[in-house]
Amino acid sequence: MRVIIEEDYGAMSRRAAAIVAAMIRDKPALVLGLATGGTPIGLYSELIHRNREEGLAFSRVTTFNLDEYYGLPPQHEQSYGHFMRKHLFDHINVPEGNIHLPDGTVVDVDAFCRQYERMIDEAGGVDLQVLGIGADGHIGFNEPGSSLASRTRLVALGTRTIKDNARFFQSNDQAVPRAAITMGVGTILEARTCLLLASGTNKAGVVAQAIEGPITSQVTASALQLHPHTIAILDQRAASLLRRKDEYVRSETLLRELRAGGPG
Ligand code: GLP
């Protein structure tokens, strides 16, 4: 895994945006996997800025979101559909028809999940998947114990996740949905590149487990160690418990020099 350590949240967000923008410029019809949560909001603001100020075009981009609460319609203020419109889609030129999120209102969930996977396949697969990490190490809503080969499905949320996400809901955690539809770990691992973002001291422990710990279904982000092209962009605080932190910094600097100047 390539590990990039930036000074703070702003620098992490700008670095991530630079990677996403370069990939869109390289392939304007990019299939972009998107995440919710507080972490990618800075990345999304940077992309909006680049769309407005630098002409970064989303007109041919297709998006697939990782997950959605089960039971919330897309108009609900706390739905991930609403979150994505508010923080990204309403401000860039991505065509409505190119946007995909799991539908939290479907009755036949299993049929819907199979169809979501089919739509990803028909779009040619996800080129770049943006990921955050939950406090319990989850990616998407793949809670501890999720099979590392899991596919898109209905899942029950862990008590820790319900508590963590309660901050986005006005009332107490009673209002937080107990279930969600999420891409599986196996689905995520099929993306051609994964971009894992983490910021803040409260993520430091779980980031160290995901990047340097054993690959285990108890920390589903650790499955990214099996992925050939994962880039983790962390701020200093989230990177603070990595044992090999200095090595990652050294390696990034050396590789940058070599790419710029060749082996001589
Ligand atoms: C939710 C989302 C995850 C996200 C996680 C972390 O559980 N399903 O995709 O990574 O929250 O959120 P935050 O970035 O706010 O810490």
mmCIF file of C-alpha atoms and ligand atoms in Angstrom:
data_model
loop_
_atom_site.group_PDB
_atom_site.id
_atom_site.type_symbol
_atom_site.label_atom_id
_atom_site.label_comp_id
_atom_site.label_asym_id
_atom_site.label_seq_id
_atom_site.Cartn_x
_atom_site.Cartn_y
_atom_site.Cartn_z
ATOM 1 C CA MET A 1 0.000 0.000 0.000
ATOM 2 C CA ARG A 2 1.238 3.474 -0.839
ATOM 3 C CA VAL A 3 1.000 5.689 2.248
ATOM 4 C CA ILE A 4 1.090 9.462 1.846
ATOM 5 C CA ILE A 5 1.238 11.590 4.982
ATOM 6 C CA GLU A 6 0.139 15.223 4.735
ATOM 7 C CA GLU A 7 0.339 17.920 7.382
ATOM 8 C CA ASP A 8 -3.343 18.403 8.120
ATOM 9 C CA TYR A 9 -6.905 17.867 6.908
ATOM 10 C CA GLY A 10 -6.686 20.625 4.266
ATOM 11 C CA ALA A 11 -3.482 19.232 2.763
ATOM 12 C CA MET A 12 -4.923 15.680 2.823
ATOM 13 C CA SER A 13 -8.012 16.903 0.975
ATOM 14 C CA ARG A 14 -6.010 18.826 -1.652
ATOM 15 C CA ARG A 15 -3.723 15.853 -2.280
ATOM 16 C CA ALA A 16 -6.722 13.550 -2.722
ATOM 17 C CA ALA A 17 -8.385 16.059 -5.077
ATOM 18 C CA ALA A 18 -5.212 16.274 -7.160
ATOM 19 C CA ILE A 19 -5.268 12.483 -7.607
ATOM 20 C CA VAL A 20 -8.977 12.377 -8.514
ATOM 21 C CA ALA A 21 -8.575 15.321 -10.920
ATOM 22 C CA ALA A 22 -5.564 13.749 -12.649
ATOM 23 C CA MET A 23 -7.515 10.524 -13.140
ATOM 24 C CA ILE A 24 -10.518 12.376 -14.614
ATOM 25 C CA ARG A 25 -8.254 14.340 -16.969
ATOM 26 C CA ASP A 26 -6.645 11.059 -18.021
ATOM 27 C CA LYS A 27 -10.015 9.312 -18.483
ATOM 28 C CA PRO A 28 -12.935 11.777 -18.768
ATOM 29 C CA ALA A 29 -15.480 8.917 -18.562
ATOM 30 C CA LEU A 30 -14.048 7.787 -15.215
ATOM 31 C CA VAL A 31 -16.196 5.534 -13.014
ATOM 32 C CA LEU A 32 -15.808 7.072 -9.578
ATOM 33 C CA GLY A 33 -16.750 5.302 -6.365
ATOM 34 C CA LEU A 34 -17.725 7.745 -3.625
ATOM 35 C CA ALA A 35 -17.954 7.717 0.155
ATOM 36 C CA THR A 36 -19.813 9.757 2.756
ATOM 37 C CA GLY A 37 -18.877 10.735 6.313
ATOM 38 C CA GLY A 38 -17.051 13.837 7.478
ATOM 39 C CA THR A 39 -13.673 12.841 6.021
ATOM 40 C CA PRO A 40 -14.257 13.303 2.256
ATOM 41 C CA ILE A 41 -16.095 16.655 2.591
ATOM 42 C CA GLY A 42 -12.821 18.591 2.096
ATOM 43 C CA LEU A 43 -12.012 16.510 -0.993
ATOM 44 C CA TYR A 44 -15.479 17.262 -2.403
ATOM 45 C CA SER A 45 -15.071 21.034 -1.812
ATOM 46 C CA GLU A 46 -11.748 20.895 -3.648
ATOM 47 C CA LEU A 47 -13.360 19.067 -6.575
ATOM 48 C CA ILE A 48 -16.160 21.664 -6.709
ATOM 49 C CA HIS A 49 -13.497 24.383 -6.775
ATOM 50 C CA ARG A 50 -11.630 22.649 -9.590
ATOM 51 C CA ASN A 51 -14.871 22.167 -11.532
ATOM 52 C CA ARG A 52 -15.706 25.871 -11.271
ATOM 53 C CA GLU A 53 -12.310 27.477 -11.472
ATOM 54 C CA GLU A 54 -10.218 25.061 -13.468
ATOM 55 C CA GLY A 55 -12.766 23.520 -15.827
ATOM 56 C CA LEU A 56 -12.436 20.002 -14.407
ATOM 57 C CA ALA A 57 -15.325 18.314 -16.253
ATOM 58 C CA PHE A 58 -17.606 15.736 -14.668
ATOM 59 C CA SER A 59 -19.901 15.606 -17.715
ATOM 60 C CA ARG A 60 -18.805 12.078 -18.635
ATOM 61 C CA VAL A 61 -18.021 10.803 -15.131
ATOM 62 C CA THR A 62 -20.229 8.061 -13.644
ATOM 63 C CA THR A 63 -20.505 7.722 -9.870
ATOM 64 C CA PHE A 64 -21.393 4.842 -7.560
ATOM 65 C CA ASN A 65 -21.737 5.456 -3.832
ATOM 66 C CA LEU A 66 -20.606 2.855 -1.353
ATOM 67 C CA ASP A 67 -23.664 2.745 0.848
ATOM 68 C CA GLU A 68 -26.996 4.114 2.015
ATOM 69 C CA TYR A 69 -29.028 3.802 5.195
ATOM 70 C CA TYR A 70 -31.822 1.277 4.888
ATOM 71 C CA GLY A 71 -35.219 2.864 5.434
ATOM 72 C CA LEU A 72 -34.272 6.433 4.497
ATOM 73 C CA PRO A 73 -35.622 7.865 1.228
ATOM 74 C CA PRO A 74 -33.126 9.992 -0.766
ATOM 75 C CA GLN A 75 -34.979 13.199 0.207
ATOM 76 C CA HIS A 76 -34.382 12.511 3.922
ATOM 77 C CA GLU A 77 -31.898 15.032 5.305
ATOM 78 C CA GLN A 78 -29.668 12.350 6.792
ATOM 79 C CA SER A 79 -29.721 10.038 3.799
ATOM 80 C CA TYR A 80 -26.457 9.644 1.965
ATOM 81 C CA GLY A 81 -28.286 10.685 -1.220
ATOM 82 C CA HIS A 82 -28.983 14.048 0.404
ATOM 83 C CA PHE A 83 -25.432 14.264 1.760
ATOM 84 C CA MET A 84 -23.959 13.702 -1.696
ATOM 85 C CA ARG A 85 -26.185 16.295 -3.366
ATOM 86 C CA LYS A 86 -25.377 18.841 -0.678
ATOM 87 C CA HIS A 87 -21.621 18.292 -0.627
ATOM 88 C CA LEU A 88 -20.923 17.464 -4.277
ATOM 89 C CA PHE A 89 -23.537 16.652 -6.916
ATOM 90 C CA ASP A 90 -25.493 19.937 -6.742
ATOM 91 C CA HIS A 91 -22.297 21.882 -7.395
ATOM 92 C CA ILE A 92 -20.626 20.033 -10.278
ATOM 93 C CA ASN A 93 -21.684 19.192 -13.822
ATOM 94 C CA VAL A 94 -22.208 15.443 -13.357
ATOM 95 C CA PRO A 95 -25.365 14.369 -15.248
ATOM 96 C CA GLU A 96 -28.154 13.165 -12.947
ATOM 97 C CA GLY A 97 -28.424 9.911 -14.910
ATOM 98 C CA ASN A 98 -24.767 9.089 -14.185
ATOM 99 C CA ILE A 99 -25.252 9.154 -10.397
ATOM 100 C CA HIS A 100 -25.871 5.888 -8.536
ATOM 101 C CA LEU A 101 -26.535 5.263 -4.852
ATOM 102 C CA PRO A 102 -28.059 2.228 -3.189
ATOM 103 C CA ASP A 103 -31.809 2.775 -2.765
ATOM 104 C CA GLY A 104 -32.684 2.609 0.939
ATOM 105 C CA THR A 105 -36.388 2.205 0.207
ATOM 106 C CA VAL A 106 -36.423 -0.992 -1.874
ATOM 107 C CA VAL A 107 -38.541 -3.895 -0.680
ATOM 108 C CA ASP A 108 -36.685 -6.667 -2.499
ATOM 109 C CA VAL A 109 -33.248 -5.782 -1.134
ATOM 110 C CA ASP A 110 -31.453 -8.851 -2.430
ATOM 111 C CA ALA A 111 -32.647 -8.268 -5.997
ATOM 112 C CA PHE A 112 -31.650 -4.605 -5.706
ATOM 113 C CA CYS A 113 -28.159 -5.501 -4.439
ATOM 114 C CA ARG A 114 -27.621 -7.877 -7.361
ATOM 115 C CA GLN A 115 -28.786 -5.149 -9.728
ATOM 116 C CA TYR A 116 -26.400 -2.586 -8.136
ATOM 117 C CA GLU A 117 -23.479 -4.959 -8.740
ATOM 118 C CA ARG A 118 -24.672 -5.472 -12.332
ATOM 119 C CA MET A 119 -24.830 -1.719 -12.921
ATOM 120 C CA ILE A 120 -21.244 -1.352 -11.687
ATOM 121 C CA ASP A 121 -20.172 -4.134 -14.079
ATOM 122 C CA GLU A 122 -22.080 -2.634 -16.985
ATOM 123 C CA ALA A 123 -20.367 0.716 -16.366
ATOM 124 C CA GLY A 124 -17.036 -1.113 -16.778
ATOM 125 C CA GLY A 125 -16.202 -1.412 -13.066
ATOM 126 C CA VAL A 126 -15.093 1.279 -10.632
ATOM 127 C CA ASP A 127 -11.860 2.993 -11.702
ATOM 128 C CA LEU A 128 -11.240 4.879 -8.486
ATOM 129 C CA GLN A 129 -12.951 4.197 -5.156
ATOM 130 C CA VAL A 130 -12.808 6.891 -2.471
ATOM 131 C CA LEU A 131 -12.963 5.437 1.054
ATOM 132 C CA GLY A 132 -13.084 6.687 4.608
ATOM 133 C CA ILE A 133 -12.611 4.440 7.622
ATOM 134 C CA GLY A 134 -15.013 3.954 10.524
ATOM 135 C CA ALA A 135 -13.784 3.987 14.120
ATOM 136 C CA ASP A 136 -14.185 0.191 14.161
ATOM 137 C CA GLY A 137 -12.170 -0.163 10.958
ATOM 138 C CA HIS A 138 -15.080 -0.485 8.551
ATOM 139 C CA ILE A 139 -15.059 0.544 4.906
ATOM 140 C CA GLY A 140 -18.454 1.300 3.420
ATOM 141 C CA PHE A 141 -20.649 -0.213 6.109
ATOM 142 C CA ASN A 142 -18.682 -3.452 6.274
ATOM 143 C CA GLU A 143 -18.663 -3.857 10.011
ATOM 144 C CA PRO A 144 -16.257 -6.180 11.905
ATOM 145 C CA GLY A 145 -17.008 -9.763 10.957
ATOM 146 C CA SER A 146 -17.989 -8.955 7.359
ATOM 147 C CA SER A 147 -16.549 -11.489 4.954
ATOM 148 C CA LEU A 148 -13.588 -10.086 3.071
ATOM 149 C CA ALA A 149 -15.257 -11.556 -0.033
ATOM 150 C CA SER A 150 -18.646 -9.957 0.700
ATOM 151 C CA ARG A 151 -20.748 -8.339 -2.007
ATOM 152 C CA THR A 152 -23.377 -5.575 -1.971
ATOM 153 C CA ARG A 153 -25.966 -6.488 0.650
ATOM 154 C CA LEU A 154 -28.161 -5.440 3.560
ATOM 155 C CA VAL A 155 -26.208 -5.185 6.834
ATOM 156 C CA ALA A 156 -26.961 -4.413 10.465
ATOM 157 C CA LEU A 157 -24.921 -1.488 11.810
ATOM 158 C CA GLY A 158 -22.688 -2.026 14.835
ATOM 159 C CA THR A 159 -23.474 -0.188 18.082
ATOM 160 C CA ARG A 160 -20.254 1.860 17.787
ATOM 161 C CA THR A 161 -21.196 2.996 14.265
ATOM 162 C CA ILE A 162 -24.720 3.931 15.349
ATOM 163 C CA LYS A 163 -23.208 6.053 18.138
ATOM 164 C CA ASP A 164 -20.590 7.656 15.862
ATOM 165 C CA ASN A 165 -23.148 8.548 13.223
ATOM 166 C CA ALA A 166 -25.640 9.914 15.754
ATOM 167 C CA ARG A 167 -23.846 13.286 15.515
ATOM 168 C CA PHE A 168 -25.336 13.778 12.051
ATOM 169 C CA PHE A 169 -28.872 13.291 13.368
ATOM 170 C CA GLN A 170 -30.706 16.035 15.215
ATOM 171 C CA SER A 171 -32.202 13.976 18.024
ATOM 172 C CA ASN A 172 -30.604 11.130 19.982
ATOM 173 C CA ASP A 173 -29.216 7.932 18.516
ATOM 174 C CA GLN A 174 -32.723 6.397 18.476
ATOM 175 C CA ALA A 175 -33.187 8.139 15.127
ATOM 176 C CA VAL A 176 -30.104 6.601 13.515
ATOM 177 C CA PRO A 177 -31.068 3.750 11.193
ATOM 178 C CA ARG A 178 -30.002 0.296 12.348
ATOM 179 C CA ALA A 179 -29.277 -1.098 8.911
ATOM 180 C CA ALA A 180 -27.768 -0.114 5.590
ATOM 181 C CA ILE A 181 -27.124 -1.341 2.074
ATOM 182 C CA THR A 182 -23.393 -1.396 1.389
ATOM 183 C CA MET A 183 -21.023 -2.518 -1.316
ATOM 184 C CA GLY A 184 -19.162 -5.539 0.046
ATOM 185 C CA VAL A 185 -15.450 -5.742 0.794
ATOM 186 C CA GLY A 186 -15.091 -7.976 -2.265
ATOM 187 C CA THR A 187 -16.949 -5.402 -4.377
ATOM 188 C CA ILE A 188 -14.665 -2.610 -3.135
ATOM 189 C CA LEU A 189 -11.516 -4.644 -3.808
ATOM 190 C CA GLU A 190 -12.514 -4.888 -7.488
ATOM 191 C CA ALA A 191 -12.041 -1.135 -7.966
ATOM 192 C CA ARG A 192 -8.903 -0.510 -10.041
ATOM 193 C CA THR A 193 -7.561 2.003 -7.517
ATOM 194 C CA CYS A 194 -8.648 2.632 -3.924
ATOM 195 C CA LEU A 195 -8.064 5.953 -2.209
ATOM 196 C CA LEU A 196 -8.334 5.668 1.575
ATOM 197 C CA LEU A 197 -8.581 8.933 3.502
ATOM 198 C CA ALA A 198 -8.220 9.372 7.247
ATOM 199 C CA SER A 199 -7.832 12.407 9.453
ATOM 200 C CA GLY A 200 -7.545 13.068 13.160
ATOM 201 C CA THR A 201 -6.208 11.448 16.306
ATOM 202 C CA ASN A 202 -9.366 9.403 16.875
ATOM 203 C CA LYS A 203 -8.570 7.410 13.721
ATOM 204 C CA ALA A 204 -4.866 6.820 14.516
ATOM 205 C CA GLY A 205 -5.318 3.445 16.240
ATOM 206 C CA VAL A 206 -7.600 1.931 13.654
ATOM 207 C CA VAL A 207 -5.490 3.311 10.772
ATOM 208 C CA ALA A 208 -2.435 1.555 12.237
ATOM 209 C CA GLN A 209 -4.413 -1.685 12.493
ATOM 210 C CA ALA A 210 -5.700 -1.368 8.922
ATOM 211 C CA ILE A 211 -2.310 -0.573 7.354
ATOM 212 C CA GLU A 212 0.150 -2.464 9.549
ATOM 213 C CA GLY A 213 -1.945 -5.007 11.396
ATOM 214 C CA PRO A 214 -3.010 -8.470 10.254
ATOM 215 C CA ILE A 215 -5.558 -8.801 7.444
ATOM 216 C CA THR A 216 -8.714 -9.630 9.317
ATOM 217 C CA SER A 217 -12.471 -9.425 8.940
ATOM 218 C CA GLN A 218 -12.427 -7.713 12.350
ATOM 219 C CA VAL A 219 -10.952 -4.589 10.670
ATOM 220 C CA THR A 220 -12.374 -4.690 7.174
ATOM 221 C CA ALA A 221 -10.145 -1.840 5.937
ATOM 222 C CA SER A 222 -7.176 -4.215 6.436
ATOM 223 C CA ALA A 223 -8.387 -6.080 3.321
ATOM 224 C CA LEU A 224 -6.953 -3.155 1.324
ATOM 225 C CA GLN A 225 -3.512 -4.681 1.996
ATOM 226 C CA LEU A 226 -4.519 -7.274 -0.609
ATOM 227 C CA HIS A 227 -5.332 -4.630 -3.198
ATOM 228 C CA PRO A 228 -2.581 -3.904 -5.743
ATOM 229 C CA HIS A 229 -3.329 -0.170 -6.043
ATOM 230 C CA THR A 230 -4.393 1.384 -2.776
ATOM 231 C CA ILE A 231 -3.231 4.864 -1.853
ATOM 232 C CA ALA A 232 -3.796 5.894 1.759
ATOM 233 C CA ILE A 233 -3.683 9.643 2.334
ATOM 234 C CA LEU A 234 -3.483 10.498 6.022
ATOM 235 C CA ASP A 235 -2.941 13.632 7.982
ATOM 236 C CA GLN A 236 -0.196 13.686 10.645
ATOM 237 C CA ARG A 237 -2.647 12.918 13.431
ATOM 238 C CA ALA A 238 -4.218 9.909 11.761
ATOM 239 C CA ALA A 239 -0.690 8.657 10.909
ATOM 240 C CA SER A 240 0.643 9.186 14.429
ATOM 241 C CA LEU A 241 0.517 5.529 15.544
ATOM 242 C CA LEU A 242 2.055 3.983 12.413
ATOM 243 C CA ARG A 243 5.216 2.122 13.347
ATOM 244 C CA ARG A 244 6.805 2.637 9.913
ATOM 245 C CA LYS A 245 5.724 6.247 9.523
ATOM 246 C CA ASP A 246 9.224 7.567 8.732
ATOM 247 C CA GLU A 247 9.719 4.816 6.147
ATOM 248 C CA TYR A 248 6.564 5.832 4.269
ATOM 249 C CA VAL A 249 7.753 9.441 4.142
ATOM 250 C CA ARG A 250 11.241 8.366 2.974
ATOM 251 C CA SER A 251 9.816 6.101 0.320
ATOM 252 C CA GLU A 252 7.489 8.801 -1.081
ATOM 253 C CA THR A 253 10.361 11.311 -1.295
ATOM 254 C CA LEU A 254 12.716 8.853 -2.962
ATOM 255 C CA LEU A 255 10.150 7.653 -5.496
ATOM 256 C CA ARG A 256 9.270 11.239 -6.373
ATOM 257 C CA GLU A 257 12.936 12.015 -7.006
ATOM 258 C CA LEU A 258 13.404 8.878 -9.086
ATOM 259 C CA ARG A 259 10.324 9.583 -11.192
ATOM 260 C CA ALA A 260 11.512 13.119 -11.806
ATOM 261 C CA GLY A 261 15.152 12.360 -12.512
ATOM 262 C CA GLY A 262 15.561 8.681 -13.439
ATOM 263 C CA PRO A 263 17.880 6.181 -11.708
ATOM 264 C CA GLY A 264 21.116 8.252 -12.176
HETATM 265 C C1 GLP B 1 -19.807 5.952 7.789
HETATM 266 C C2 GLP B 1 -19.652 5.591 6.312
HETATM 267 C C3 GLP B 1 -18.218 5.242 5.961
HETATM 268 C C4 GLP B 1 -17.284 6.296 6.525
HETATM 269 C C5 GLP B 1 -17.415 6.340 8.024
HETATM 270 C C6 GLP B 1 -16.436 7.290 8.699
HETATM 271 O O1 GLP B 1 -19.937 4.843 8.591
HETATM 272 N N1 GLP B 1 -20.492 4.501 5.935
HETATM 273 O O2 GLP B 1 -18.096 5.130 4.554
HETATM 274 O O3 GLP B 1 -15.961 6.023 6.155
HETATM 275 O O4 GLP B 1 -18.752 6.743 8.307
HETATM 276 O O5 GLP B 1 -16.969 8.569 8.797
HETATM 277 P P1 GLP B 1 -16.135 9.861 9.136
HETATM 278 O O6 GLP B 1 -15.386 10.227 7.904
HETATM 279 O O7 GLP B 1 -17.180 10.892 9.461
HETATM 280 O O8 GLP B 1 -15.254 9.540 10.274
#
